[in-house]
Coordinates of C-alpha atoms and ligand atoms in Angstrom, one line a residue:
M865 CA -7.6 12.4 -5.7
C866 CA -5.7 12.2 -2.0
G867 CA -2.7 14.3 -0.9
I868 CA 0.8 13.2 -0.7
V869 CA 3.9 15.0 1.5
G870 CA 6.9 14.2 2.4
Y871 CA 9.7 16.2 4.4
V872 CA 13.5 15.7 5.2
G873 CA 14.9 18.0 7.5
H874 CA 16.1 19.2 11.3
R875 CA 12.0 19.5 12.0
N876 CA 10.0 17.1 14.0
C877 CA 9.1 15.2 11.4
A878 CA 6.0 14.1 12.1
D879 CA 5.0 17.5 13.4
V880 CA 5.3 18.6 9.5
L881 CA 3.6 16.2 8.0
V882 CA 0.3 16.5 10.2
D883 CA 0.7 20.4 9.1
A884 CA 1.2 19.7 5.3
L885 CA -1.4 17.5 5.5
T886 CA -4.2 19.9 7.1
K887 CA -3.1 22.1 4.2
L888 CA -4.1 18.9 1.7
E889 CA -7.3 17.7 3.8
Y890 CA -9.7 18.9 0.8
R891 CA -8.0 16.3 -1.5
G892 CA -9.8 13.8 0.5
Y893 CA -10.3 12.9 4.0
D894 CA -11.3 9.5 4.4
S895 CA -8.1 8.2 6.2
A896 CA -5.0 9.9 7.1
G897 CA -1.4 8.3 7.8
I898 CA 2.4 9.1 8.1
A899 CA 5.4 6.8 8.2
V900 CA 8.6 8.7 10.0
F901 CA 12.2 7.1 10.1
E902 CA 12.9 7.0 14.0
K903 CA 16.2 6.4 14.1
E904 CA 17.1 3.4 11.1
E905 CA 13.1 2.4 11.4
I906 CA 10.3 3.3 9.5
K907 CA 7.3 4.2 12.0
V908 CA 3.9 3.8 10.3
C909 CA 0.9 5.7 12.0
K910 CA -2.5 5.2 10.2
S911 CA -6.2 5.4 10.9
K912 CA -9.0 5.6 8.7
G913 CA -11.8 8.6 8.9
R914 CA -10.2 12.4 9.0
L915 CA -6.5 13.6 10.3
A916 CA -7.8 14.5 13.5
N917 CA -8.5 10.5 14.1
L918 CA -4.5 10.4 13.4
T919 CA -3.3 12.8 15.3
Q920 CA -6.2 11.2 18.4
K921 CA -4.2 8.1 17.7
M922 CA -0.6 9.3 17.9
E923 CA -1.0 11.1 21.2
T924 CA -2.7 7.7 22.6
E925 CA 0.0 5.3 20.8
G926 CA 3.0 7.8 21.1
K927 CA 3.8 9.9 17.9
P928 CA 7.3 8.9 15.3
N929 CA 9.7 10.3 16.8
G930 CA 12.7 11.7 13.7
V931 CA 13.4 13.9 10.9
A932 CA 12.5 12.3 7.5
G933 CA 8.8 10.6 6.9
I934 CA 5.9 11.2 4.2
G935 CA 2.4 11.3 4.9
H936 CA -1.0 10.7 2.8
T937 CA -5.0 11.6 3.0
R938 CA -6.9 9.6 0.9
W939 CA -10.1 9.8 -1.1
A940 CA -10.5 5.8 -1.3
T941 CA -11.1 4.4 -5.2
H942 CA -9.6 1.1 -4.5
G943 CA -11.0 -0.8 -1.3
E944 CA -13.1 0.7 1.4
P945 CA -12.0 3.7 4.1
S946 CA -10.8 1.5 6.7
D947 CA -6.9 1.5 8.4
L948 CA -5.7 -1.6 6.7
N949 CA -6.4 0.5 3.3
S950 CA -5.1 3.9 4.6
H951 CA -1.7 4.0 3.2
P952 CA 1.6 4.7 3.6
H953 CA 1.3 1.0 2.3
S954 CA 5.2 -1.0 2.5
G955 CA 7.2 -3.8 1.3
D956 CA 9.7 -5.4 3.2
R957 CA 12.0 -2.4 2.5
V958 CA 9.9 0.3 0.7
T959 CA 6.9 2.2 2.4
I960 CA 4.9 4.5 -0.2
V961 CA 2.5 7.4 -0.2
H962 CA 0.4 7.4 -3.5
N963 CA -1.7 9.8 -5.3
G964 CA -3.8 8.7 -8.3
I965 CA -4.2 5.5 -9.6
I966 CA -2.4 2.7 -11.0
E967 CA -4.3 1.0 -13.9
N968 CA -2.7 -2.6 -14.6
Y969 CA -2.4 -3.3 -10.6
K970 CA -4.6 -6.4 -11.3
R971 CA -2.5 -8.1 -13.3
L972 CA 0.9 -7.0 -11.3
K973 CA -0.5 -7.8 -8.0
E974 CA -0.9 -11.9 -9.4
F975 CA 2.8 -11.8 -10.8
L976 CA 3.8 -10.7 -7.5
I977 CA 1.6 -13.3 -5.9
S978 CA 3.0 -15.7 -7.8
E979 CA 7.1 -14.3 -6.9
G980 CA 5.8 -14.9 -3.3
K981 CA 4.9 -11.5 -2.3
E982 CA 1.7 -11.5 0.7
F983 CA -0.8 -8.4 0.3
K984 CA -2.5 -7.1 3.4
S985 CA -4.7 -4.5 1.7
E986 CA -7.2 -4.1 -1.2
T987 CA -4.9 -1.1 -2.9
D988 CA -3.4 -0.7 -6.4
T989 CA -0.8 1.3 -3.9
E990 CA 0.2 -2.1 -2.2
V991 CA 1.2 -3.3 -5.7
A992 CA 3.5 -0.1 -6.0
A993 CA 5.5 -0.6 -3.0
Q994 CA 5.8 -4.4 -3.4
L995 CA 7.1 -3.6 -7.2
L996 CA 9.5 -1.5 -5.7
D997 CA 10.4 -4.3 -3.2
F998 CA 10.9 -6.3 -6.2
Y999 CA 13.1 -4.6 -8.1
Y1000 CA 15.1 -3.3 -4.9
R1001 CA 18.3 -4.8 -5.2
G1002 CA 20.3 -1.3 -3.5
D1003 CA 20.2 1.3 -5.6
P1004 CA 16.5 2.7 -4.8
V1005 CA 16.6 5.4 -7.8
E1006 CA 17.3 1.9 -10.5
A1007 CA 14.0 0.2 -8.8
I1008 CA 12.1 3.1 -9.2
V1009 CA 12.6 3.4 -12.8
Q1010 CA 12.2 -0.2 -13.1
T1011 CA 8.9 0.3 -11.4
M1012 CA 7.7 3.1 -13.4
H1013 CA 7.9 1.1 -16.7
E1014 CA 6.1 -1.1 -15.1
L1015 CA 3.0 0.8 -14.0
E1016 CA 0.1 2.2 -16.1
G1017 CA -2.0 5.0 -15.0
S1018 CA -1.6 8.1 -13.2
F1019 CA 0.3 8.5 -10.2
A1020 CA 2.3 10.2 -7.9
L1021 CA 4.4 9.0 -5.3
G1022 CA 6.5 9.6 -2.1
I1023 CA 8.7 6.7 -1.0
V1024 CA 11.1 6.1 1.4
F1025 CA 13.6 2.7 1.7
A1026 CA 14.6 1.4 5.0
D1027 CA 18.2 1.2 4.1
F1028 CA 18.1 5.3 3.7
P1029 CA 16.9 7.0 6.5
D1030 CA 18.2 10.6 5.7
I1031 CA 16.4 10.8 2.1
V1032 CA 13.0 10.8 0.7
F1033 CA 12.4 9.7 -2.8
A1034 CA 9.6 10.9 -4.9
V1035 CA 7.9 10.2 -8.5
R1036 CA 5.6 11.6 -10.7
C1037 CA 3.5 10.3 -13.5
E1038 CA 0.5 12.5 -14.3
S1039 CA -0.9 13.1 -10.6
P1040 CA 0.7 16.8 -9.4
L1041 CA 3.3 16.8 -7.3
I1042 CA 6.0 19.9 -6.0
V1043 CA 9.2 20.0 -4.2
G1044 CA 9.8 22.3 -1.7
V1045 CA 13.1 24.4 -1.3
G1046 CA 13.6 25.2 2.3
E1047 CA 17.0 26.1 4.0
N1048 CA 18.7 22.5 5.3
E1049 CA 14.8 21.1 4.3
S1050 CA 13.1 19.6 1.5
F1051 CA 9.2 19.0 1.1
I1052 CA 7.1 16.8 -1.4
A1053 CA 3.8 17.7 -1.6
S1054 CA 0.3 17.5 -4.0
D1055 CA -0.2 21.4 -3.7
V1056 CA 1.8 24.5 -2.4
P1057 CA -0.4 25.0 0.2
A1058 CA 1.1 21.9 2.0
I1059 CA 4.2 23.6 2.2
I1060 CA 3.3 27.5 1.8
Q1061 CA 4.5 28.1 5.6
Y1062 CA 7.8 26.6 5.5
T1063 CA 8.9 28.0 2.0
K1064 CA 7.5 29.6 -0.9
D1065 CA 10.3 28.3 -3.3
Y1066 CA 9.3 24.7 -5.0
Y1067 CA 10.1 22.7 -8.2
L1068 CA 7.3 21.4 -10.4
L1069 CA 8.3 17.8 -11.1
E1070 CA 7.0 17.0 -14.5
H1071 CA 5.6 13.7 -16.0
D1072 CA 8.0 10.9 -15.4
E1073 CA 10.6 12.9 -13.5
I1074 CA 12.0 11.3 -9.9
A1075 CA 13.0 13.4 -7.2
V1076 CA 15.6 12.5 -4.6
L1077 CA 15.4 14.9 -1.3
T1078 CA 18.0 15.0 1.4
P1079 CA 18.2 17.9 3.8
Y1080 CA 20.5 19.6 1.4
G1081 CA 18.9 20.0 -1.4
T1082 CA 17.1 18.1 -4.1
K1083 CA 18.3 16.1 -7.6
I1084 CA 15.9 15.5 -10.5
Y1085 CA 16.2 12.7 -12.7
D1086 CA 14.3 11.4 -16.1
T1087 CA 13.5 7.8 -16.6
H1088 CA 16.5 7.2 -17.9
Y1089 CA 18.5 8.2 -14.7
N1090 CA 19.7 11.2 -16.2
K1091 CA 20.3 14.0 -14.1
L1092 CA 18.0 17.3 -14.7
E1093 CA 18.1 21.4 -14.1
K1094 CA 15.0 22.4 -13.3
E1095 CA 13.4 25.9 -12.8
L1096 CA 12.9 27.2 -9.0
K1097 CA 9.5 28.5 -9.0
T1098 CA 8.3 30.8 -6.7
A1099 CA 4.5 31.3 -4.7
D1100 CA 2.9 34.5 -5.6
W1101 CA 0.6 34.0 -2.4
D1102 CA 1.6 34.0 1.2
V1103 CA 0.1 32.0 4.5
D1104 CA -2.4 34.5 4.6
A1105 CA -4.1 33.1 1.7
I1106 CA -4.7 29.5 3.3
G1107 CA -5.9 30.4 6.7
K1108 CA -9.6 31.3 7.4
Q1109 CA -8.5 34.3 8.9
G1110 CA -11.5 35.0 11.2
Y1111 CA -14.2 33.2 9.2
A1112 CA -16.3 30.2 10.8
H1113 CA -15.4 28.4 7.2
F1114 CA -13.6 28.2 4.1
M1115 CA -16.4 28.7 1.9
L1116 CA -17.9 31.7 3.7
K1117 CA -14.4 33.3 3.2
E1118 CA -14.0 32.6 -0.5
I1119 CA -17.1 33.6 -0.7
H1120 CA -16.1 37.1 0.2
E1121 CA -12.9 37.0 -1.6
Q1122 CA -15.0 37.3 -4.7
P1123 CA -14.9 40.6 -5.4
E1124 CA -10.9 41.0 -4.9
A1125 CA -11.2 37.6 -7.1
I1126 CA -12.9 39.5 -10.2
R1127 CA -10.8 42.6 -10.5
K1128 CA -7.1 40.3 -10.3
T1129 CA -8.6 38.0 -12.9
I1130 CA -10.4 40.9 -15.1
A1131 CA -7.7 43.7 -14.6
P1132 CA -4.6 42.2 -16.5
R1133 CA -7.2 41.4 -19.5
I1134 CA -7.9 44.9 -20.3
T1135 CA -6.4 47.4 -22.2
D1136 CA -7.7 50.8 -23.4
G1137 CA -11.2 49.5 -21.7
L1138 CA -11.3 46.8 -24.5
P1139 CA -10.7 42.7 -23.8
D1140 CA -6.9 42.3 -24.5
L1141 CA -6.3 38.4 -24.8
A1142 CA -3.3 38.5 -26.9
E1143 CA -1.3 37.4 -24.3
C1144 CA -3.2 34.3 -24.0
N1145 CA -2.2 33.6 -27.6
I1146 CA -6.0 34.5 -28.4
T1147 CA -6.0 37.0 -31.4
L1148 CA -9.7 38.8 -33.0
D1149 CA -8.2 37.2 -36.9
Y1150 CA -8.6 33.6 -34.7
L1151 CA -11.6 34.8 -33.6
R1152 CA -12.9 35.8 -36.4
S1153 CA -12.5 32.4 -37.9
L1154 CA -14.2 30.2 -35.5
D1155 CA -17.6 28.8 -36.4
R1156 CA -18.5 27.1 -33.4
I1157 CA -17.2 26.6 -30.2
F1158 CA -17.3 23.6 -27.2
I1159 CA -17.0 24.0 -23.5
V1160 CA -16.8 20.9 -21.7
A1161 CA -15.9 20.4 -18.2
C1162 CA -17.0 19.2 -15.0
G1163 CA -19.2 20.1 -11.5
T1164 CA -19.4 23.8 -11.1
A1165 CA -16.9 24.6 -13.9
M1166 CA -19.5 23.1 -16.1
H1167 CA -22.5 25.1 -14.9
A1168 CA -19.9 28.5 -15.8
G1169 CA -19.6 26.9 -19.5
I1170 CA -23.5 27.2 -19.5
V1171 CA -23.6 31.0 -18.3
G1172 CA -20.8 31.5 -21.1
K1173 CA -23.1 29.4 -24.0
Y1174 CA -26.1 32.2 -22.8
V1175 CA -23.8 34.9 -23.2
M1176 CA -21.5 34.1 -26.5
E1177 CA -24.5 33.1 -28.5
K1178 CA -26.6 36.2 -27.2
I1179 CA -24.0 38.6 -28.2
A1180 CA -21.4 37.1 -30.7
R1181 CA -23.8 35.1 -32.4
V1182 CA -21.8 32.3 -32.3
P1183 CA -23.3 28.7 -31.3
V1184 CA -22.0 26.9 -28.2
I1185 CA -22.1 23.3 -27.1
V1186 CA -21.8 22.8 -23.6
D1187 CA -20.3 19.0 -22.7
I1188 CA -19.8 17.3 -19.1
A1189 CA -16.4 16.2 -20.0
S1190 CA -17.4 12.3 -18.9
E1191 CA -19.6 12.3 -21.9
F1192 CA -17.8 14.5 -24.7
R1193 CA -15.1 12.5 -24.1
Y1194 CA -16.6 8.9 -25.0
R1195 CA -19.6 10.1 -27.3
D1196 CA -17.3 10.5 -30.4
P1197 CA -17.5 14.2 -30.9
I1198 CA -17.5 15.8 -34.5
L1199 CA -14.7 17.7 -34.4
S1200 CA -12.6 19.4 -36.7
E1201 CA -9.4 21.9 -37.1
K1202 CA -11.7 25.0 -37.3
D1203 CA -13.2 23.9 -33.7
L1204 CA -12.6 25.4 -30.6
V1205 CA -12.4 23.4 -27.2
I1206 CA -12.8 25.5 -24.4
I1207 CA -12.0 23.2 -21.0
I1208 CA -12.6 25.3 -17.5
S1209 CA -11.1 23.6 -14.6
Q1210 CA -10.1 24.9 -11.1
S1211 CA -7.3 22.6 -10.4
G1212 CA -6.6 21.6 -13.7
E1213 CA -6.3 18.9 -13.1
T1214 CA -9.7 16.7 -13.1
A1215 CA -8.9 13.1 -15.1
D1216 CA -12.4 13.9 -17.6
S1217 CA -11.4 17.3 -18.5
K1218 CA -8.0 16.8 -19.1
A1219 CA -9.0 13.4 -21.3
A1220 CA -11.3 15.5 -22.8
M1221 CA -8.8 18.2 -23.8
E1222 CA -6.2 15.5 -25.4
L1223 CA -9.2 13.9 -27.2
A1224 CA -9.8 17.4 -29.0
Q1225 CA -6.3 18.0 -29.7
Q1226 CA -6.4 14.4 -31.5
R1227 CA -8.8 15.3 -33.3
G1228 CA -7.2 18.6 -34.4
A1229 CA -9.6 20.8 -32.5
K1230 CA -7.4 24.3 -31.2
T1231 CA -7.9 23.8 -27.6
L1232 CA -8.2 27.1 -24.4
A1233 CA -7.8 26.1 -20.9
I1234 CA -9.4 28.5 -18.3
V1235 CA -8.0 27.5 -15.6
N1236 CA -7.2 28.8 -12.0
A1237 CA -4.6 26.4 -10.7
M1238 CA -0.7 27.9 -12.5
G1239 CA 1.4 24.7 -14.1
S1240 CA -1.5 22.0 -13.9
S1241 CA -1.6 19.6 -16.2
I1242 CA -4.6 20.9 -18.0
A1243 CA -2.7 24.8 -18.4
R1244 CA -0.1 23.2 -19.8
G1245 CA -1.9 20.9 -22.3
A1246 CA -3.5 23.3 -23.8
D1247 CA -3.0 25.1 -26.7
M1248 CA -4.0 28.4 -25.5
L1249 CA -4.6 29.6 -21.8
I1250 CA -6.4 32.1 -19.3
Y1251 CA -5.6 31.5 -15.5
T1252 CA -8.2 32.7 -13.2
H1253 CA -6.6 35.0 -10.4
A1254 CA -8.5 33.8 -7.7
G1255 CA -6.2 32.2 -5.4
P1256 CA -6.3 28.9 -3.4
E1257 CA -9.5 27.8 -3.3
I1258 CA -9.5 25.2 -0.2
A1259 CA -13.6 24.5 0.3
V1260 CA -14.4 21.6 -1.7
A1261 CA -17.7 23.8 -2.6
S1262 CA -16.2 25.8 -5.4
T1263 CA -17.4 30.0 -4.9
K1264 CA -14.6 32.1 -6.0
A1265 CA -13.2 29.9 -8.9
Y1266 CA -17.0 29.8 -10.3
M1267 CA -16.8 33.4 -10.4
V1268 CA -14.0 34.1 -12.1
Q1269 CA -14.8 31.6 -14.7
I1270 CA -18.0 33.3 -15.3
A1271 CA -16.3 36.4 -15.6
V1272 CA -13.6 35.5 -18.1
M1273 CA -16.6 33.9 -20.0
Y1274 CA -17.8 37.6 -20.2
L1275 CA -14.4 39.2 -21.0
F1276 CA -13.9 36.4 -23.9
S1277 CA -17.5 36.7 -25.0
F1278 CA -16.8 40.6 -25.5
Q1279 CA -13.4 40.1 -27.7
L1280 CA -15.2 37.3 -29.6
A1281 CA -18.4 39.7 -30.3
L1282 CA -16.2 42.3 -31.4
A1283 CA -13.9 40.2 -33.7
K1284 CA -17.3 38.8 -35.2
G1285 CA -18.7 42.8 -35.9
K1286 CA -21.2 41.8 -33.1
I1287 CA -20.5 44.8 -31.6
S1288 CA -18.9 48.1 -32.0
E1289 CA -15.6 48.9 -30.1
D1290 CA -17.4 51.5 -28.1
E1291 CA -20.4 49.1 -27.5
C1292 CA -17.3 47.0 -26.4
R1293 CA -16.0 48.9 -24.2
T1294 CA -19.7 49.6 -22.3
L1295 CA -19.6 45.5 -21.7
V1296 CA -15.9 45.6 -20.3
K1297 CA -16.9 48.7 -18.4
Q1298 CA -20.3 47.1 -16.8
L1299 CA -18.0 44.2 -15.7
E1300 CA -15.7 46.2 -14.1
E1301 CA -18.4 47.6 -11.9
T1302 CA -19.1 43.7 -10.5
P1303 CA -17.0 43.7 -7.7
D1304 CA -18.1 46.7 -6.2
K1305 CA -21.9 45.6 -6.5
I1306 CA -21.2 42.0 -5.1
A1307 CA -19.3 43.6 -2.0
E1308 CA -22.6 45.3 -1.7
I1309 CA -24.8 41.9 -1.9
L1310 CA -22.6 40.5 0.8
E1311 CA -22.8 43.7 3.5
H1312 CA -26.8 42.8 3.3
K1313 CA -26.7 39.1 3.2
E1314 CA -28.6 38.6 6.6
S1315 CA -31.9 37.0 4.8
T1316 CA -30.2 34.0 3.4
Q1317 CA -30.3 32.8 6.9
Q1318 CA -33.7 33.0 7.4
I1319 CA -34.2 31.4 3.7
A1320 CA -32.0 28.6 4.5
A1321 CA -33.9 28.1 7.9
S1322 CA -36.8 27.4 6.3
L1323 CA -35.2 25.0 3.8
V1324 CA -33.1 22.9 6.7
A1325 CA -36.0 20.5 7.5
A1326 CA -36.7 19.6 3.3
D1327 CA -36.3 16.6 1.7
S1328 CA -35.8 17.8 -1.9
L1329 CA -36.4 20.9 -3.6
L1330 CA -36.6 22.9 -7.0
Y1331 CA -34.5 25.8 -8.2
I1332 CA -35.9 27.5 -11.3
G1333 CA -35.7 29.6 -13.8
R1334 CA -35.4 31.0 -17.7
G1335 CA -32.9 32.0 -19.9
L1336 CA -29.3 32.9 -17.9
D1337 CA -31.2 32.5 -14.3
Y1338 CA -31.9 29.1 -15.2
A1339 CA -28.2 28.8 -16.6
L1340 CA -27.3 29.8 -12.8
S1341 CA -30.1 27.7 -11.1
M1342 CA -27.8 24.5 -12.2
E1343 CA -25.0 26.1 -9.9
G1344 CA -27.4 27.1 -7.0
S1345 CA -28.9 23.7 -7.0
L1346 CA -25.1 21.6 -7.0
K1347 CA -24.4 24.2 -4.3
L1348 CA -27.0 23.3 -2.2
K1349 CA -27.0 19.5 -3.0
E1350 CA -23.2 19.0 -2.2
I1351 CA -23.0 21.1 1.1
S1352 CA -26.3 20.5 2.7
Y1353 CA -27.4 17.2 1.7
I1354 CA -30.6 17.9 0.6
H1355 CA -31.5 17.0 -3.1
S1356 CA -32.2 19.3 -5.5
E1357 CA -32.9 19.8 -9.0
S1358 CA -32.8 23.2 -11.1
Y1359 CA -35.2 23.4 -13.8
A1360 CA -36.1 25.0 -16.8
A1361 CA -39.3 27.1 -15.6
G1362 CA -40.9 26.8 -18.3
E1363 CA -40.6 23.2 -18.7
L1364 CA -42.4 22.7 -15.5
K1365 CA -46.1 21.8 -16.5
H1366 CA -44.3 19.0 -19.3
G1367 CA -44.2 16.6 -16.2
T1368 CA -41.9 17.7 -12.9
I1369 CA -45.1 20.3 -11.5
S1370 CA -46.5 16.9 -10.5
L1371 CA -43.8 16.6 -7.6
I1372 CA -44.7 20.2 -6.0
T1373 CA -46.4 19.7 -2.8
E1374 CA -46.7 21.9 0.5
Q1375 CA -43.5 19.7 1.0
M1376 CA -41.1 20.9 -1.9
P1377 CA -39.7 24.4 -1.1
V1378 CA -39.4 26.1 -4.8
I1379 CA -36.4 28.9 -5.1
A1380 CA -37.1 30.5 -8.3
I1381 CA -34.6 33.4 -9.6
A1382 CA -36.0 36.2 -12.0
T1383 CA -33.6 38.7 -12.6
Q1384 CA -33.8 38.5 -16.5
Q1385 CA -36.6 41.4 -17.2
D1386 CA -37.7 40.5 -21.0
L1387 CA -38.3 36.8 -18.9
F1388 CA -39.7 38.3 -15.7
D1389 CA -43.5 38.0 -16.0
K1390 CA -43.2 34.6 -17.9
T1391 CA -40.8 33.3 -14.6
V1392 CA -43.6 35.0 -12.1
S1393 CA -46.6 33.2 -13.6
N1394 CA -44.6 29.9 -13.3
I1395 CA -43.9 30.8 -10.0
K1396 CA -47.6 31.1 -9.5
E1397 CA -48.1 27.7 -10.8
V1398 CA -46.1 26.1 -8.1
K1399 CA -47.4 28.6 -5.1
A1400 CA -50.6 27.6 -6.4
R1401 CA -50.0 23.9 -5.4
G1402 CA -48.7 24.7 -1.9
A1403 CA -44.6 25.3 -2.5
C1404 CA -42.8 27.5 -0.3
V1405 CA -41.3 29.9 -3.2
T1406 CA -38.1 32.2 -2.2
L1407 CA -38.2 34.7 -5.0
V1408 CA -34.3 36.2 -6.1
C1409 CA -34.9 39.4 -8.4
T1410 CA -33.9 42.7 -8.2
E1411 CA -35.3 45.7 -6.3
K1412 CA -37.0 47.3 -9.0
H1413 CA -39.1 44.3 -9.6
S1414 CA -42.5 44.0 -7.8
V1415 CA -44.9 41.3 -7.7
E1416 CA -48.4 40.5 -6.1
E1417 CA -48.2 40.0 -2.6
G1418 CA -48.2 36.5 -1.6
V1419 CA -46.0 35.8 -5.1
A1420 CA -43.2 34.9 -2.5
D1421 CA -42.7 34.2 0.7
F1422 CA -39.2 34.8 1.0
R1423 CA -37.8 37.4 -1.3
F1424 CA -33.6 38.2 -1.9
N1425 CA -33.8 41.5 -4.1
L1426 CA -30.4 41.9 -5.5
P1427 CA -29.3 45.8 -6.4
E1428 CA -30.2 47.2 -9.4
F1429 CA -27.7 46.3 -12.5
Y1430 CA -27.7 45.1 -16.4
D1431 CA -29.2 42.0 -17.4
L1432 CA -26.3 40.0 -18.9
L1433 CA -24.1 40.2 -15.9
M1434 CA -26.8 39.6 -13.5
P1435 CA -25.5 36.1 -13.1
M1436 CA -22.3 37.6 -11.4
L1437 CA -24.4 38.7 -8.8
A1438 CA -27.3 36.6 -8.4
V1439 CA -25.1 33.4 -7.4
V1440 CA -24.3 35.2 -4.6
P1441 CA -27.2 34.8 -2.5
L1442 CA -27.2 31.0 -3.9
Q1443 CA -23.8 30.5 -2.3
L1444 CA -24.8 32.1 0.9
I1445 CA -28.3 29.6 1.5
A1446 CA -26.2 26.8 0.5
Y1447 CA -23.6 27.7 3.0
Y1448 CA -26.3 28.6 5.8
T1449 CA -27.9 25.7 4.8
S1450 CA -25.1 23.2 5.3
V1451 CA -23.9 25.1 8.8
L1452 CA -27.7 24.6 10.3
R1453 CA -28.1 21.1 9.6
G1454 CA -24.6 20.5 11.3
N1455 CA -23.1 19.7 8.0
D1456 CA -19.1 19.4 7.7
V1457 CA -19.2 22.8 5.2
D1458 CA -15.7 22.1 3.7
K1459 CA -15.5 18.6 3.3
P1460 CA -18.7 17.4 2.6
R1461 CA -19.0 13.7 2.7
N1462 CA -17.5 11.4 0.0
L1463 CA -16.3 14.5 -2.0
A1464 CA -13.0 15.7 -2.7
K1465 CA -11.7 19.1 -4.1
S1466 CA -11.2 17.4 -7.6
V1467 CA -11.5 14.1 -9.4
T1468 CA -8.0 13.2 -10.5
V1469 CA -9.5 9.8 -11.2
E1470 CA -12.1 8.7 -13.4
Ligands
M6R1916 O1 -11.0 21.6 -10.5 P1 -12.3 21.3 -11.3 O2 -12.9 22.2 -11.7 O3 -11.9 20.5 -12.4 O4 -13.5 20.4 -10.7 C1 -14.6 20.3 -11.4 C2 -15.4 19.4 -10.5 O5 -15.3 18.7 -10.0 C3 -15.9 20.8 -9.3 O6 -16.2 21.9 -10.2 C4 -17.1 20.7 -8.2 O7 -17.9 20.2 -9.0 C5 -16.8 21.2 -7.2 N1 -17.0 20.2 -6.0 C6 -18.2 22.2 -7.2 O8 -18.5 23.1 -6.0

């Protein structure tokens, strides 16, 4: 995905655009660029690489000076990261920035070439710019409407027409876009953090809507050129939420925000000590009727679903199938009206998760979205919705969003178990009370995190490592492993500890560190046996377990002690040292922790 911004008002536009783009760099950082009206002329400045390259370039070559323009930060899909492929892209009288994907760009490009248009880049975006130019006969909205009828795919565009120097135009087809409303200034942005320091008021553009922004207000149209009245929304968090607040990285800050994020997420869903999801449209009668549940998501969100599966099956005795969204959507899943498909997504914009949700709906299943980003596509499309309240997550590596996703998995499981008569109200109250204790326990872990730095130092030179565990610990190890490889670039796998001797143990040497998670009382001895097997073959072992667990001398080289807690809830505690180990390993390797290479915060293309 990419980030797009636009501004028209009274401030220096280049400064506003660059500042807004810094808040969207999590969406992609292969290149950055802006286009600003300098008097009557559109001045484009763009550069491959991070936004810092663009600002440097503007320092040496001069910064466009004006009060209206558009900007972009790119995660490359069509065409390699290069100056030429960087946005903005232009036709003769039109310049645009684009987030999303234009699926029929090849056919359109051939048509435009046959009409005499010349192309400079390999991007699908330039096709949209040239098509706008092709249809432009003096009325920009007319050209935009005609272009929208031709383009297929999901996209959001910021557009400037050379003939209209005080106006920014914008379009949303699927890909997210908001219009910020300030005093004598207007903004567009792919996400609220880009504009929050200027205004908290915004319109959420819907699919197939066109915005015409001037300093004095915004008009919004549908694709039949009808003017629309939109509800003005107000962001319920402020600029502090998107700063680092003294932390070296957003990831570290977000790890520390986890206790508060859990409290904010679960407190509104507990009434009289019991889970209460009625507000989310989830009734006990409905839960009682369920025979089977699917959980579909990508990456970290999918890992939260795996924890959910273990918990739901254990306490509610309902079969749960967890699917990777990109597999689910193409594997012709067997679904019926009786099935519930839970979609988990931080951004609510992940293309595969959204497509999986739509497929489930087409096949008659009910969908429940667990989403962090308010008003996102998945949140708006689902039949039932539980918002997580992690606040904005800026680091590409997800931490607090995972934590609140699993908190919701627990709450939902308790409610399901109660509905199914597998636990009594008293038992349910006890479980809810235990869940409410997790934020304090996590805060305790965060106060004693120093040893995770030593563990990280032991991993820093490794080429590859293994995470092992059983049951809930295995579910958790998947997230530990993803976190590490995502930001440290060290290859790692998570493996069911009992499965090692069926092949994978042949990889174990002194050069292959192992992180073993053993928090489950009933499986502890079995996991320790597996640890001894890898230790005997030379592995350097880090053991994550609770204080009470005793192991013989020499079984583990490093040990991270978690406080005593309830077995069922241990993933919420044990994930914290795993996040910190990944974080410090990445720091020690000198990586850009918050913006790991080749990644973007959410993947809005297939
Ligand atoms: O926004 P989503 O939760 O749908 O994103 C899903 C994954 O792309 C995401 O969790 C990804 O795996 C994270 N970068 C992991 O830290």
